[in-house]
XYZ file of C-alpha atoms in Angstrom:
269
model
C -48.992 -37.457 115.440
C -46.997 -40.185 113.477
C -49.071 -43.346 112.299
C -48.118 -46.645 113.365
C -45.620 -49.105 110.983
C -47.146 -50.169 108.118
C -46.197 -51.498 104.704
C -46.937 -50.089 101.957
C -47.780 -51.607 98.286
C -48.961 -49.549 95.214
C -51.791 -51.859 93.023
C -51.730 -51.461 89.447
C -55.041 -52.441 88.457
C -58.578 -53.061 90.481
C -57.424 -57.168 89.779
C -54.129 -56.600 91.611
C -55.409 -54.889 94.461
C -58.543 -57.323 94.780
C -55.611 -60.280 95.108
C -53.755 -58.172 97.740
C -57.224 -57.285 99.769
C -57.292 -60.975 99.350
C -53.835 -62.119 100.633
C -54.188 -59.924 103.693
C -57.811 -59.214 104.832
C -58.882 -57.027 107.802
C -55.246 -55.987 108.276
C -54.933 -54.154 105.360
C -56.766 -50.584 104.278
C -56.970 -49.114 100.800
C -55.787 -46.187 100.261
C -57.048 -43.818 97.587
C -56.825 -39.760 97.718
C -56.137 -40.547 101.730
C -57.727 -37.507 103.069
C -59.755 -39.932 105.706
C -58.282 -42.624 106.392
C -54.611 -40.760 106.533
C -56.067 -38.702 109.420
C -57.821 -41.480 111.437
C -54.130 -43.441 111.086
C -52.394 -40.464 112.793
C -55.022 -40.093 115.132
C -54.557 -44.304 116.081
C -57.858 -44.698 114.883
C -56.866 -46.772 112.309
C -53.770 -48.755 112.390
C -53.802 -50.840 109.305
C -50.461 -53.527 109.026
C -50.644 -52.663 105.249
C -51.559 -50.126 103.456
C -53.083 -50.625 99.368
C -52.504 -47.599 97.308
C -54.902 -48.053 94.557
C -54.027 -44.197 92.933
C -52.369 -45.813 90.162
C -55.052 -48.048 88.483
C -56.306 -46.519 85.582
C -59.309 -49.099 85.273
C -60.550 -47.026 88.826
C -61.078 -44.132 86.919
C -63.491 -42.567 84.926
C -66.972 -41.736 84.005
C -69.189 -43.376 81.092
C -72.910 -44.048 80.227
C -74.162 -47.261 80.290
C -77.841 -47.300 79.283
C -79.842 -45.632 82.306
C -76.650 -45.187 84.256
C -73.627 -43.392 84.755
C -70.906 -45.315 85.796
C -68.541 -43.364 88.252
C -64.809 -45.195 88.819
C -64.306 -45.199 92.369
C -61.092 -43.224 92.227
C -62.316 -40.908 90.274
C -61.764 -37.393 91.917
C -64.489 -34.984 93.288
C -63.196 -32.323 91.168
C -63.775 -34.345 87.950
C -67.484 -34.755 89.277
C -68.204 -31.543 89.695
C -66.434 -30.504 86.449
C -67.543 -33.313 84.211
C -70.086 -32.349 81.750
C -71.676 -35.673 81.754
C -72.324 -35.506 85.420
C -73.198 -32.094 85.098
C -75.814 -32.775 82.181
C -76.958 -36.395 83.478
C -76.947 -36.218 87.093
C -76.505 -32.433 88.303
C -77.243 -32.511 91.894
C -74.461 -35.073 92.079
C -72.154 -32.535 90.685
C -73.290 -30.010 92.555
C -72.535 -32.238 96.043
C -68.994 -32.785 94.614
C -68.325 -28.780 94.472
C -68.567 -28.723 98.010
C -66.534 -31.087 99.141
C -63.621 -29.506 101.312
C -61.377 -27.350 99.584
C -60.094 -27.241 96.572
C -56.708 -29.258 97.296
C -59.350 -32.103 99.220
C -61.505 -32.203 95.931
C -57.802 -32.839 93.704
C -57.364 -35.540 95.928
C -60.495 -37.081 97.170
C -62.326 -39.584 95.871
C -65.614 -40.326 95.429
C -65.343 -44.527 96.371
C -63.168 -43.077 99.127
C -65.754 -41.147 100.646
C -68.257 -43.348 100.087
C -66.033 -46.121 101.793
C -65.585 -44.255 104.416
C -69.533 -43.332 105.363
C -69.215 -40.519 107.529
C -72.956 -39.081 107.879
C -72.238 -35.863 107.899
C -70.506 -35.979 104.390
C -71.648 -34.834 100.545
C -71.681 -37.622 98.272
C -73.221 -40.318 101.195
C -76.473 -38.007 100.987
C -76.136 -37.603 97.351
C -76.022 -40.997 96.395
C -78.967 -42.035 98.447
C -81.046 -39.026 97.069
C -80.438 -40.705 93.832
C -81.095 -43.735 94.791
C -77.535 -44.659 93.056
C -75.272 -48.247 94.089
C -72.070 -49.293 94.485
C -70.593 -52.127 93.055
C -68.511 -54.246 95.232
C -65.675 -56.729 93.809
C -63.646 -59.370 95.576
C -62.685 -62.654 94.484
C -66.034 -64.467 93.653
C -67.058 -61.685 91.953
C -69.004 -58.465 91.422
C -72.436 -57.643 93.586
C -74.293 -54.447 93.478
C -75.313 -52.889 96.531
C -77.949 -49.934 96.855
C -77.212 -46.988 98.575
C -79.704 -47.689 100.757
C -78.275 -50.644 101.985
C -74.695 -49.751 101.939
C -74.335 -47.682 104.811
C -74.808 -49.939 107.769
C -73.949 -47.186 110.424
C -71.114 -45.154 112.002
C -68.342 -45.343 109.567
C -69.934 -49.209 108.448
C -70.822 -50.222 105.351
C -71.753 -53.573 103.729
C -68.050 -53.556 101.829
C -66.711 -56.849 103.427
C -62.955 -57.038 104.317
C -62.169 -58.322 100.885
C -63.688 -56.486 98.863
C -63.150 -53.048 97.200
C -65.549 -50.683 96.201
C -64.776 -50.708 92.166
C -67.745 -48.219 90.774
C -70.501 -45.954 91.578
C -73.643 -46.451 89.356
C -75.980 -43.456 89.591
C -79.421 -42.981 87.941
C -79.375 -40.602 84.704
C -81.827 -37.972 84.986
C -81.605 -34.861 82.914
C -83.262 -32.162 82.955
C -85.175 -33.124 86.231
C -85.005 -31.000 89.044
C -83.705 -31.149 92.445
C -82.859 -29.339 95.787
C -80.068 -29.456 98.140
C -79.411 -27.455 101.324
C -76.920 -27.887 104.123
C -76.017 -26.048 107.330
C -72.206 -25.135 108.176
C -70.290 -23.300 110.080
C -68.170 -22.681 107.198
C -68.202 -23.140 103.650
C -65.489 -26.061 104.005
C -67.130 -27.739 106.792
C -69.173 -31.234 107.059
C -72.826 -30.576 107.174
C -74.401 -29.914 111.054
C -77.500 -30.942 109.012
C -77.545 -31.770 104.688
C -81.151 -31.820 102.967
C -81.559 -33.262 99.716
C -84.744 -33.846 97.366
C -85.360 -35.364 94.108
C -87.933 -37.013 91.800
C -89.977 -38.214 95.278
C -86.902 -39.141 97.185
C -85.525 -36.811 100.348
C -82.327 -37.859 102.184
C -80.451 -36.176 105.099
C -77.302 -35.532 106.403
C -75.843 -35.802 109.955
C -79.361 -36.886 110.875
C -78.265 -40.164 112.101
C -75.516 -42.869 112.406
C -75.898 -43.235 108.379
C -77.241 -40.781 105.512
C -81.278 -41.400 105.848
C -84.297 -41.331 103.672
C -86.863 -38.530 105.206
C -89.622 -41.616 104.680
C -92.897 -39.700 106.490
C -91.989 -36.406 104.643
C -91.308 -38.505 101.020
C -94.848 -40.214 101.902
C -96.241 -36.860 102.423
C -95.429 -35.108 99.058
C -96.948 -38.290 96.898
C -99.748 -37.648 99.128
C -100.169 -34.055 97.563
C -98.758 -32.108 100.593
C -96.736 -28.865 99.758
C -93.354 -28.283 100.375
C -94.059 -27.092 103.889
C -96.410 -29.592 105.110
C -93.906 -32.303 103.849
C -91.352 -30.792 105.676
C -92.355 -30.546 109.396
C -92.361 -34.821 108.355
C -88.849 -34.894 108.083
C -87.467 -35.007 111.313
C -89.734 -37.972 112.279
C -88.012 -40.720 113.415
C -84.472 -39.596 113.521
C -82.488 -39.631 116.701
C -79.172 -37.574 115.797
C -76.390 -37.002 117.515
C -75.194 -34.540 119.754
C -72.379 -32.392 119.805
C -70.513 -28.916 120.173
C -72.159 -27.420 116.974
C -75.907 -28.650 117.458
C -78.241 -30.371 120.234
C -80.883 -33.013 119.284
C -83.588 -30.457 119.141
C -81.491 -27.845 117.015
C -80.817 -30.457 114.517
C -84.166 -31.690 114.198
C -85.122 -27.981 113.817
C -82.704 -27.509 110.867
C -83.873 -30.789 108.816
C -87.592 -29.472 108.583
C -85.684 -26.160 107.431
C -83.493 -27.724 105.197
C -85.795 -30.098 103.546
C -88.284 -27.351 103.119
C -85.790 -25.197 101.410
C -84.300 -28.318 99.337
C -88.306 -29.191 98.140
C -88.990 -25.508 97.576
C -85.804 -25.693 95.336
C -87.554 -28.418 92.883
C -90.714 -25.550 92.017
């Protein structure tokens, strides 16, 4: 299918593009490496009046250290994630989730801001950065907030960026040498998650478990309480209410989450 008429403007800088997200609001979309919101325009999902390239800002890119934290640029690619030794060395499982994102063309092209933007529950780095319990800084014209991943992702495709903002970094804890777990369930190896486990430092998170990525709360309350891996994990389904669909019933989905986080916790040992 052919998207509807837009117009099209390429930002130069996070600044530029801030002023534009400014000048037209809810009728304009960012674009990035494209591979979600391109779709969902073709599909008449999305039907944006203008569309705001922000590819060519170079101050959207990158990785550094600052104290504590790495700081991810929100156009930085997945394949740079997963190849970056600072990631690699600093926050591993994070790399790791990058890796298996798509294909290899999707990873040259995708985005981590751009997949965080656009909060499907069933994706990689959603899970990942609530495992971490990373943030995302938002900019618009008053200024910069921070925004835990915990409270970015209001629901299906929602998140707290307002209409005139854009999603300028990722912060994400440093935390070498620590170890973590991470599990997911696919058809094939390309494929969203049916059902993503992740575990870290006291912190479980799941994919495709609900309208947003979740924290596994009873089975994260469980393992401070000294249960084992297994124990823990019969917890994690508790409270979640997933969805339904071709690949996976309610029931089989709760099924694989106690799996998953079992195998993701069993992973830290």
């Amino acid at each position: 299918m052919i998207p509807a008429r837009f117009d099209y403007v390429a930002a130069d800088s996070a600044a530029h593009a801030i002023d534009l997200l400014g000048q037209h609001g809810d009728d304009a979309k960012v674009l990035a490496g494209g591979h979600s919101l391109l779709p969902m325009m073709k599909l008449r999902l999305a039907a944006p009046a203008v569309l705001i390239d922000i590819g060519r800002a170079a101050d959207l890119s990158g990785i550094s250290v600052d104290g504590d934290e790495l700081v991810i640029g929100a156009t930085t690619r997945h394949a740079d994630l997963a190849a970056s030794e600072l990631v690699r060395a600093d926050a591993p499982l994070l790399a790791h989730a990058a890796s298996l994102v798509g294909d290899p063309q999707i990873r040259h092209r995708g985005t981590i801001g751009g997949s965080l933007a656009h909060a499907d529950p069933a994706a990689d780095l959603p899970m990942a950065l609530v495992v971490l319990g990373g943030s995302v800084e938002l900019t618009g014209q008053d200024g910069t907030r921070q925004v835990t991943a915990d409270d970015f992702f209001t629901g299906f495709f929602e998140t707290a960026l307002a209409d005139d903002e854009l999603l300028t970094a990722v912060r994400v804890p440093r935390r070498p040498g620590v170890p973590w777990g991470y599990q997911k369930f696919v058809r094939r190896a390309n494929d969203w998650a049916i059902v993503g486990a992740a575990a870290i430092n006291g912190r479980i998170a799941l994919a495709n478990m609900a309208s947003t990525p979740l924290r596994a709360r009873a089975a994260e309350q469980a393992i401070e309480g000294g249960a084992t891996p297994a124990e823990a994990a019969e917890l994690a389904a508790d409270g979640t209410s997933p969805g339904e669909d071709i690949h996976a019933d309610r029931e089989f989905r709760q099924h694989l989450a106690r799996v998953l986080t079992r195998r993701a916790l069993e992973q830290l040992s």
